[in-house]
Short mmCIF file of C-alpha atoms in Angstrom, two decimals:
data_model
loop_
_atom_site.label_atom_id
_atom_site.label_comp_id
_atom_site.label_asym_id
_atom_site.label_seq_id
_atom_site.Cartn_x
_atom_site.Cartn_y
_atom_site.Cartn_z
CA UNK C 96 10.56 -18.25 -8.74
CA UNK C 97 11.54 -14.58 -9.12
CA UNK C 98 9.26 -13.52 -6.28
CA UNK C 99 10.70 -16.21 -4.04
CA UNK C 100 14.18 -14.84 -4.77
CA UNK C 101 12.95 -11.44 -3.53
CA UNK C 102 11.51 -12.89 -0.32
CA UNK C 103 14.56 -15.05 0.45
CA UNK C 104 16.85 -12.06 -0.16
CA UNK C 105 14.90 -9.92 2.31
CA UNK C 106 14.99 -12.66 4.93
CA UNK C 107 18.71 -13.32 4.44
CA UNK C 108 19.71 -9.64 4.54
CA UNK C 109 17.59 -9.08 7.65
CA UNK C 110 19.01 -12.09 9.46
CA UNK C 111 22.64 -11.48 8.50
CA UNK C 112 22.99 -7.71 8.36
CA UNK C 113 20.33 -6.01 10.46
CA UNK C 114 22.09 -6.77 13.81
CA UNK C 115 25.38 -5.53 12.33
CA UNK C 116 24.28 -2.47 10.36
CA UNK C 117 21.39 -1.13 12.43
CA UNK C 118 22.00 0.51 15.81
CA UNK C 119 19.80 -0.55 18.73
CA UNK C 120 17.84 1.90 20.84
CA UNK C 121 16.45 1.15 24.30
CA UNK C 122 12.68 1.65 24.62
CA UNK C 123 10.92 2.64 27.85
CA UNK C 124 9.90 -0.95 28.59
CA UNK C 125 13.46 -2.22 28.41
CA UNK C 126 13.19 -3.69 24.91
CA UNK C 127 15.76 -2.89 22.24
CA UNK C 128 14.50 -1.70 18.85
CA UNK C 129 16.46 -1.56 15.62
CA UNK C 130 16.80 1.76 13.81
CA UNK C 131 17.54 1.07 10.18
CA UNK C 132 20.37 2.90 8.46
CA UNK C 133 20.17 4.17 4.89
CA UNK C 134 22.64 1.48 3.82
CA UNK C 135 20.58 -1.35 5.29
CA UNK C 136 17.37 0.11 3.81
CA UNK C 137 18.87 0.22 0.33
CA UNK C 138 20.34 -3.26 0.70
CA UNK C 139 17.11 -4.93 1.82
CA UNK C 140 15.11 -3.24 -0.97
CA UNK C 141 17.70 -3.66 -3.72
CA UNK C 142 16.77 -7.05 -5.19
CA UNK C 143 12.96 -6.51 -5.15
CA UNK C 144 13.47 -3.11 -6.77
CA UNK C 145 15.79 -4.62 -9.38
CA UNK C 146 13.23 -7.17 -10.57
CA UNK C 147 10.28 -4.78 -10.32
CA UNK C 148 12.04 -2.13 -12.38
CA UNK C 149 13.13 -4.53 -15.12
CA UNK C 150 9.90 -6.44 -15.59
CA UNK C 151 8.17 -6.32 -18.97
CA UNK C 152 5.20 -8.51 -18.15
CA UNK C 153 3.12 -9.48 -15.12
CA UNK C 154 -0.69 -9.14 -15.02
CA UNK C 155 -1.40 -5.50 -16.06
CA UNK C 156 2.22 -4.56 -16.83
CA UNK C 157 1.71 -5.09 -20.56
CA UNK C 158 -1.30 -2.78 -20.45
CA UNK C 159 0.75 0.01 -18.85
CA UNK C 160 3.49 -0.47 -21.44
CA UNK C 161 0.92 -0.36 -24.24
CA UNK C 162 -0.59 2.86 -22.94
CA UNK C 163 2.85 4.44 -22.68
CA UNK C 164 3.82 3.37 -26.20
CA UNK C 165 0.55 4.72 -27.59
CA UNK C 166 0.97 8.09 -25.88
CA UNK C 167 1.80 10.81 -28.43
CA UNK C 168 5.39 11.97 -28.78
CA UNK C 169 4.16 15.43 -29.66
CA UNK C 170 2.99 17.72 -26.85
CA UNK C 171 0.61 19.44 -29.26
CA UNK C 172 -1.59 16.33 -28.92
CA UNK C 173 -1.61 16.57 -25.11
CA UNK C 174 -5.29 17.50 -24.70
CA UNK C 175 -6.52 14.87 -27.17
CA UNK C 176 -4.59 12.12 -25.39
CA UNK C 177 -5.60 13.18 -21.88
CA UNK C 178 -9.29 13.38 -22.81
CA UNK C 179 -9.21 9.76 -24.01
CA UNK C 180 -8.00 8.43 -20.64
CA UNK C 181 -10.14 7.36 -17.69
CA UNK C 182 -10.35 10.76 -15.91
CA UNK C 183 -7.16 10.22 -13.83
CA UNK C 184 -5.63 12.93 -15.97
CA UNK C 185 -2.75 13.77 -13.61
CA UNK C 186 -1.20 10.30 -13.93
CA UNK C 187 -1.44 10.22 -17.70
CA UNK C 188 -0.17 13.78 -17.98
CA UNK C 189 2.94 12.74 -16.04
CA UNK C 190 3.29 9.78 -18.40
CA UNK C 191 3.21 12.00 -21.46
CA UNK C 192 5.63 14.53 -19.98
CA UNK C 193 8.02 11.69 -19.13
CA UNK C 194 7.83 10.29 -22.66
CA UNK C 195 8.39 13.66 -24.30
CA UNK C 196 11.04 15.16 -22.04
CA UNK C 197 12.87 12.27 -20.34
CA UNK C 198 12.66 9.01 -22.30
CA UNK C 199 10.34 7.35 -24.80
CA UNK C 200 11.37 3.91 -23.52
CA UNK C 201 8.55 2.28 -21.53
CA UNK C 202 11.09 0.33 -19.47
CA UNK C 203 12.48 3.56 -18.06
CA UNK C 204 8.93 4.68 -17.22
CA UNK C 205 8.26 1.49 -15.26
CA UNK C 206 11.65 1.75 -13.57
CA UNK C 207 11.03 5.37 -12.57
CA UNK C 208 7.71 4.44 -10.97
CA UNK C 209 9.29 1.48 -9.16
CA UNK C 210 12.08 3.66 -7.75
CA UNK C 211 9.63 6.40 -6.72
CA UNK C 212 7.35 3.96 -4.90
CA UNK C 213 10.22 2.06 -3.26
CA UNK C 214 11.95 5.18 -1.96
CA UNK C 215 8.76 6.48 -0.33
CA UNK C 216 7.92 3.12 1.28
CA UNK C 217 11.53 2.53 2.34
CA UNK C 218 11.82 6.00 3.86
CA UNK C 219 8.60 5.57 5.87
CA UNK C 220 9.51 2.11 7.17
CA UNK C 221 12.97 3.35 8.09
CA UNK C 222 11.53 6.24 10.06
CA UNK C 223 8.76 4.46 11.94
CA UNK C 224 9.45 0.72 12.13
CA UNK C 225 11.19 -0.74 15.17
CA UNK C 226 12.38 -3.66 12.99
CA UNK C 227 12.57 -2.62 9.36
CA UNK C 228 13.77 -6.01 8.17
CA UNK C 229 10.66 -7.71 9.54
CA UNK C 230 8.45 -4.91 8.18
CA UNK C 231 9.85 -5.37 4.67
CA UNK C 232 9.54 -9.16 4.92
CA UNK C 233 5.85 -8.86 5.86
CA UNK C 234 5.36 -6.22 3.16
CA UNK C 235 6.74 -8.65 0.56
CA UNK C 236 5.06 -11.79 1.93
CA UNK C 237 1.66 -10.11 2.06
CA UNK C 238 1.75 -9.90 -1.74
CA UNK C 239 1.84 -6.12 -2.06
CA UNK C 240 5.02 -6.13 -4.14
CA UNK C 241 3.47 -8.62 -6.56
CA UNK C 242 -0.11 -7.38 -6.71
CA UNK C 243 0.49 -3.64 -6.37
CA UNK C 244 4.02 -2.62 -7.31
CA UNK C 245 3.98 -4.98 -10.32
CA UNK C 246 0.30 -4.63 -11.17
CA UNK C 247 -1.85 -1.87 -9.66
CA UNK C 248 0.94 0.67 -9.97
CA UNK C 249 -1.28 3.69 -10.59
CA UNK C 250 -3.11 3.23 -7.30
CA UNK C 251 0.05 2.32 -5.45
CA UNK C 252 1.64 5.63 -6.46
CA UNK C 253 -1.13 7.30 -4.46
CA UNK C 254 -0.69 4.79 -1.62
CA UNK C 255 3.07 5.40 -1.41
CA UNK C 256 2.64 9.19 -1.42
CA UNK C 257 -0.02 9.12 1.31
CA UNK C 258 2.01 6.64 3.37
CA UNK C 259 5.03 8.93 3.11
CA UNK C 260 2.90 11.72 4.62
CA UNK C 261 2.40 9.79 7.88
CA UNK C 262 4.21 12.40 9.95
CA UNK C 263 1.86 15.10 8.61
CA UNK C 264 -1.08 12.95 9.69
CA UNK C 265 0.38 12.41 13.16
CA UNK C 266 1.09 16.12 13.57
CA UNK C 267 -2.38 17.03 12.27
CA UNK C 268 -0.95 19.32 9.63
CA UNK C 269 -4.19 19.33 7.68
CA UNK C 270 -3.27 22.33 5.51
CA UNK C 271 -0.59 20.18 3.91
CA UNK C 272 -1.97 16.67 4.31
CA UNK C 273 -5.44 17.26 2.85
CA UNK C 274 -4.17 19.01 -0.33
CA UNK C 275 -1.81 16.06 -0.90
CA UNK C 276 -4.73 13.62 -0.53
CA UNK C 277 -6.81 15.74 -2.93
CA UNK C 278 -3.93 15.85 -5.40
CA UNK C 279 -3.75 12.05 -5.41
CA UNK C 280 -7.52 11.55 -5.35
CA UNK C 281 -8.47 14.35 -7.72
CA UNK C 282 -11.57 16.47 -7.34
CA UNK C 283 -13.43 14.73 -10.16
CA UNK C 284 -15.79 12.80 -7.80
CA UNK C 285 -16.68 16.08 -6.08
CA UNK C 286 -17.22 18.14 -9.24
CA UNK C 287 -19.21 15.41 -11.00
CA UNK C 288 -21.42 14.90 -7.94
CA UNK C 289 -22.42 18.58 -7.97
CA UNK C 290 -22.61 18.93 -11.73
CA UNK C 291 -19.59 21.24 -11.92
CA UNK C 292 -17.38 21.51 -15.04
CA UNK C 293 -14.55 19.03 -15.50
CA UNK C 294 -11.49 20.40 -13.65
CA UNK C 295 -8.08 20.85 -15.36
CA UNK C 296 -5.81 17.82 -15.64
CA UNK C 297 -3.63 18.70 -12.63
CA UNK C 298 -6.71 18.53 -10.36
CA UNK C 299 -7.93 15.17 -11.64
CA UNK C 300 -5.68 13.01 -9.52
CA UNK C 301 -3.95 9.67 -9.80
CA UNK C 302 -6.54 7.31 -8.29
CA UNK C 303 -9.98 8.05 -6.86
CA UNK C 304 -9.73 5.35 -4.17
CA UNK C 305 -7.57 7.80 -2.19
CA UNK C 306 -10.94 9.12 -1.01
CA UNK C 307 -10.75 6.58 1.83
CA UNK C 308 -7.90 8.55 3.44
CA UNK C 309 -9.74 11.83 3.10
CA UNK C 310 -12.56 10.28 5.13
CA UNK C 311 -10.39 8.21 7.45
CA UNK C 312 -7.63 10.65 8.33
CA UNK C 313 -9.79 12.34 10.98
CA UNK C 314 -10.69 8.98 12.51
CA UNK C 315 -7.45 6.98 12.65
CA UNK C 316 -5.16 9.56 14.27
CA UNK C 317 -5.31 10.08 18.03
CA UNK C 318 -5.49 7.51 20.84
CA UNK C 319 -5.40 3.80 20.08
CA UNK C 320 -8.87 2.21 19.84
CA UNK C 321 -10.50 5.62 20.09
CA UNK C 322 -14.27 5.99 19.88
CA UNK C 323 -13.85 7.73 16.55
CA UNK C 324 -12.28 4.72 14.86
CA UNK C 325 -15.06 2.42 16.12
CA UNK C 326 -17.56 4.97 14.81
CA UNK C 327 -15.91 4.82 11.39
CA UNK C 328 -15.96 1.01 11.47
CA UNK C 329 -19.65 1.14 12.37
CA UNK C 330 -20.35 3.50 9.48
CA UNK C 331 -18.64 1.09 7.07
CA UNK C 332 -20.70 -1.80 8.50
CA UNK C 333 -23.96 0.11 7.99
CA UNK C 334 -22.96 1.10 4.45
CA UNK C 335 -22.20 -2.50 3.56
CA UNK C 336 -25.43 -3.85 5.02
CA UNK C 337 -27.49 -1.15 3.33
CA UNK C 338 -25.65 -1.43 0.01
CA UNK C 339 -24.65 2.22 0.22
CA UNK C 340 -20.94 1.46 -0.11
CA UNK C 341 -21.51 -0.39 -3.37
CA UNK C 342 -23.60 2.41 -4.81
CA UNK C 343 -21.18 5.15 -3.78
CA UNK C 344 -18.13 3.42 -5.23
CA UNK C 345 -19.86 2.30 -8.40
CA UNK C 346 -20.96 5.88 -9.00
CA UNK C 347 -17.49 7.28 -8.35
CA UNK C 348 -15.99 5.31 -11.25
CA UNK C 349 -18.96 5.60 -13.56
CA UNK C 350 -18.04 6.45 -17.14
CA UNK C 351 -14.38 5.55 -16.67
CA UNK C 352 -12.35 2.73 -18.20
CA UNK C 353 -11.66 1.56 -14.65
CA UNK C 354 -15.13 0.05 -14.56
CA UNK C 355 -14.24 -2.48 -17.25
CA UNK C 356 -10.89 -3.28 -15.65
CA UNK C 357 -12.35 -3.96 -12.24
CA UNK C 358 -15.30 -5.92 -13.54
CA UNK C 359 -12.79 -8.17 -15.25
CA UNK C 360 -10.57 -8.56 -12.18
CA UNK C 361 -13.16 -8.94 -9.46
CA UNK C 362 -16.10 -10.43 -11.39
CA UNK C 363 -18.25 -9.49 -8.41
CA UNK C 364 -16.77 -12.26 -6.26
CA UNK C 365 -15.43 -10.08 -3.47
CA UNK C 366 -12.27 -10.62 -1.44
CA UNK C 367 -11.53 -14.19 -0.39
CA UNK C 368 -12.10 -15.01 3.26
CA UNK C 369 -8.58 -16.44 3.42
CA UNK C 370 -7.19 -12.98 2.69
CA UNK C 371 -9.61 -11.41 5.16
CA UNK C 372 -8.32 -13.70 7.90
CA UNK C 373 -4.68 -12.91 7.12
CA UNK C 374 -5.28 -9.17 7.03
CA UNK C 375 -7.16 -9.35 10.35
CA UNK C 376 -4.18 -10.76 12.27
CA UNK C 377 -2.68 -7.36 13.25
CA UNK C 378 -6.05 -6.11 14.48
CA UNK C 379 -6.67 -9.29 16.48
CA UNK C 380 -3.22 -9.14 18.06
CA UNK C 381 -3.68 -5.47 18.95
CA UNK C 382 -7.18 -6.05 20.32
CA UNK C 383 -6.01 -8.91 22.55
CA UNK C 384 -3.25 -6.67 23.91
CA UNK C 385 -5.43 -3.54 24.07
CA UNK C 386 -5.13 -3.15 27.84
CA UNK C 387 -1.35 -3.15 27.71
CA UNK C 388 -1.41 -0.78 24.75
CA UNK C 389 -3.67 1.66 26.55
CA UNK C 390 -1.47 1.50 29.65
CA UNK C 391 1.60 2.55 27.65
CA UNK C 392 2.36 6.02 28.93
CA UNK C 393 4.74 6.83 26.09
CA UNK C 394 2.99 4.91 23.34
CA UNK C 395 4.49 6.09 20.03
CA UNK C 396 1.94 8.15 18.12
CA UNK C 397 2.61 6.13 14.98
CA UNK C 398 1.65 2.94 16.85
CA UNK C 399 -1.63 4.46 18.03
CA UNK C 400 -2.26 5.49 14.43
CA UNK C 401 -1.35 2.00 13.20
CA UNK C 402 -3.67 0.32 15.73
CA UNK C 403 -6.59 2.42 14.51
CA UNK C 404 -5.60 1.81 10.90
CA UNK C 405 -5.71 -1.95 11.60
CA UNK C 406 -9.33 -1.60 12.73
CA UNK C 407 -10.27 0.20 9.50
CA UNK C 408 -8.30 -2.31 7.41
CA UNK C 409 -10.09 -5.28 8.95
CA UNK C 410 -13.57 -3.81 8.57
CA UNK C 411 -12.88 -2.77 4.98
CA UNK C 412 -11.67 -6.26 4.10
CA UNK C 413 -14.73 -7.80 5.74
CA UNK C 414 -16.86 -5.35 3.77
CA UNK C 415 -15.10 -6.29 0.55
CA UNK C 416 -15.84 -9.98 1.18
CA UNK C 417 -19.58 -9.29 1.40
CA UNK C 418 -19.96 -6.58 -1.22
CA UNK C 419 -20.17 -6.87 -4.98
CA UNK C 420 -18.76 -3.36 -5.51
CA UNK C 421 -16.16 -3.18 -8.23
CA UNK C 422 -13.29 -2.02 -6.08
CA UNK C 423 -14.16 -2.09 -2.41
CA UNK C 424 -11.39 -4.65 -2.00
CA UNK C 425 -8.85 -2.10 -3.24
CA UNK C 426 -9.58 0.47 -0.54
CA UNK C 427 -7.85 -1.18 2.48
CA UNK C 428 -4.36 -0.93 0.95
CA UNK C 429 -4.07 2.65 2.23
CA UNK C 430 -4.48 1.63 5.88
CA UNK C 431 -3.00 -1.85 5.43
CA UNK C 432 0.47 -0.31 5.02
CA UNK C 433 0.46 0.54 8.73
CA UNK C 434 0.11 -3.15 9.63
CA UNK C 435 3.77 -3.61 8.70
CA UNK C 436 4.78 -1.00 11.26
CA UNK C 437 2.38 -2.33 13.89
CA UNK C 438 3.20 -6.06 13.83
CA UNK C 439 6.94 -5.83 14.62
CA UNK C 440 6.14 -3.44 17.48
CA UNK C 441 3.45 -5.75 18.90
CA UNK C 442 5.84 -8.69 18.88
CA UNK C 443 8.64 -6.74 20.53
CA UNK C 444 6.55 -4.99 23.17
CA UNK C 445 3.11 -6.30 24.31
CA UNK C 446 4.12 -9.85 23.27
CA UNK C 447 7.78 -9.58 24.32
CA UNK C 448 7.57 -12.62 26.66
CA UNK C 449 6.80 -14.80 23.64
CA UNK C 450 8.68 -12.76 21.06
CA UNK C 451 10.64 -15.64 19.59
CA UNK C 452 7.59 -17.88 19.23
CA UNK C 453 5.48 -15.13 17.69
CA UNK C 454 8.26 -14.13 15.31
CA UNK C 455 8.70 -17.69 14.06
CA UNK C 456 4.95 -18.20 13.77
CA UNK C 457 4.60 -14.95 11.83
CA UNK C 458 7.46 -15.74 9.45
CA UNK C 459 6.12 -19.22 8.74
CA UNK C 460 2.50 -18.06 8.47
CA UNK C 461 3.24 -15.26 6.02
CA UNK C 462 5.61 -17.49 4.04
CA UNK C 463 2.73 -19.99 3.69
CA UNK C 464 0.42 -17.18 2.58
CA UNK C 465 3.06 -16.04 0.09
CA UNK C 466 3.27 -19.61 -1.25
CA UNK C 467 -0.49 -19.66 -1.71
CA UNK C 468 -0.41 -16.45 -3.73
CA UNK C 469 2.65 -17.14 -5.89
CA UNK C 470 2.20 -20.85 -6.48
CA UNK C 471 -1.59 -21.02 -6.63
CA UNK C 472 -3.25 -17.66 -7.24
CA UNK C 473 -0.63 -16.51 -9.78
CA UNK C 474 0.48 -19.95 -10.92
CA UNK C 475 -0.44 -19.23 -14.54
CA UNK C 476 0.78 -15.62 -14.58
CA UNK C 477 4.47 -15.55 -15.54
CA UNK C 478 6.96 -12.88 -14.58
CA UNK C 479 8.61 -11.60 -17.75
CA UNK C 480 11.67 -9.46 -18.33
CA UNK C 481 12.97 -8.96 -21.84
CA UNK C 482 16.16 -7.32 -20.57
CA UNK C 483 16.95 -10.23 -18.24
CA UNK C 484 15.66 -12.92 -20.60
CA UNK C 485 13.26 -14.25 -17.96
CA UNK C 486 9.84 -15.77 -18.58
CA UNK C 487 8.85 -17.86 -15.57
#
């Protein structure tokens, strides 16, 4: 029920306040886009952030709270604690610093992460989306708030940071972008591969899956449907067929506690084909309208980037449906974020003649997908908040 409150709030705020609070700008093709204000952005995110920040239980939330509570309150034990973690030393170092110098209350730690992630996502949607309300609705209905911001929060910290660096990617500012990716990924996979000593904690990253953006950043920027992005998709296809993707990813998390976590979650079943179909919708829509997209003389660079990201997202999800790798299905989230910028633009521009029909179909389709996740996939996983007295 709590997640439905979040979704209904986003829809209601978008419908009632976006036309009043967000100025309209005229695009080259005669279509008006909304440019979200800070006030609207805060309003539309407020209720989801409220419940995310105050949760005390949902899937892996209890595990994060337990780890925080077990972290030493004495900085003299820093090295011993860090060495017992799963090699993502940077994340756990931040946890220990927070506990020792800011607050030893795990609820404040969860709230700080929720605010950090929300601000970065909100800022990026506000800057690049032509209809932020619809972007946030799709973001919520796709299940990311539930499955990532309430569950896989360590990886989503890396996702939010990389997503917030979109302008650096567009501008090809590699001297800044690549170090940020390395900071989130950590250099552990590189040093272990070449038998080098374990790097210091601040070079060990937050989540190793960020590797996908180190490889993909050179392929997804540039012209929409470029040869490079099809080359990357082909490489992924070959790796899946040959089993190379499984082997590479299994090796990258070898000897970490993440292996046990992911074996428990995925159980080698792969991503469901229902999810693959849903996540392929932006790519299919863009591919059908590819001629119009390529004819756009002033195509926004972020849309070209998002089109290419949709190709990578689709192929990664297809790969995750076939593979038995322990976390192939967790890689697409980095490029999937661009789908929520792409879809509102597609509806308003290439599909503008049928904008109303496509908007209604998208709202109903994603609401149905949201129902499937909340009422079926997570039916036996309650949302809990001790502060709010909620256990539903």
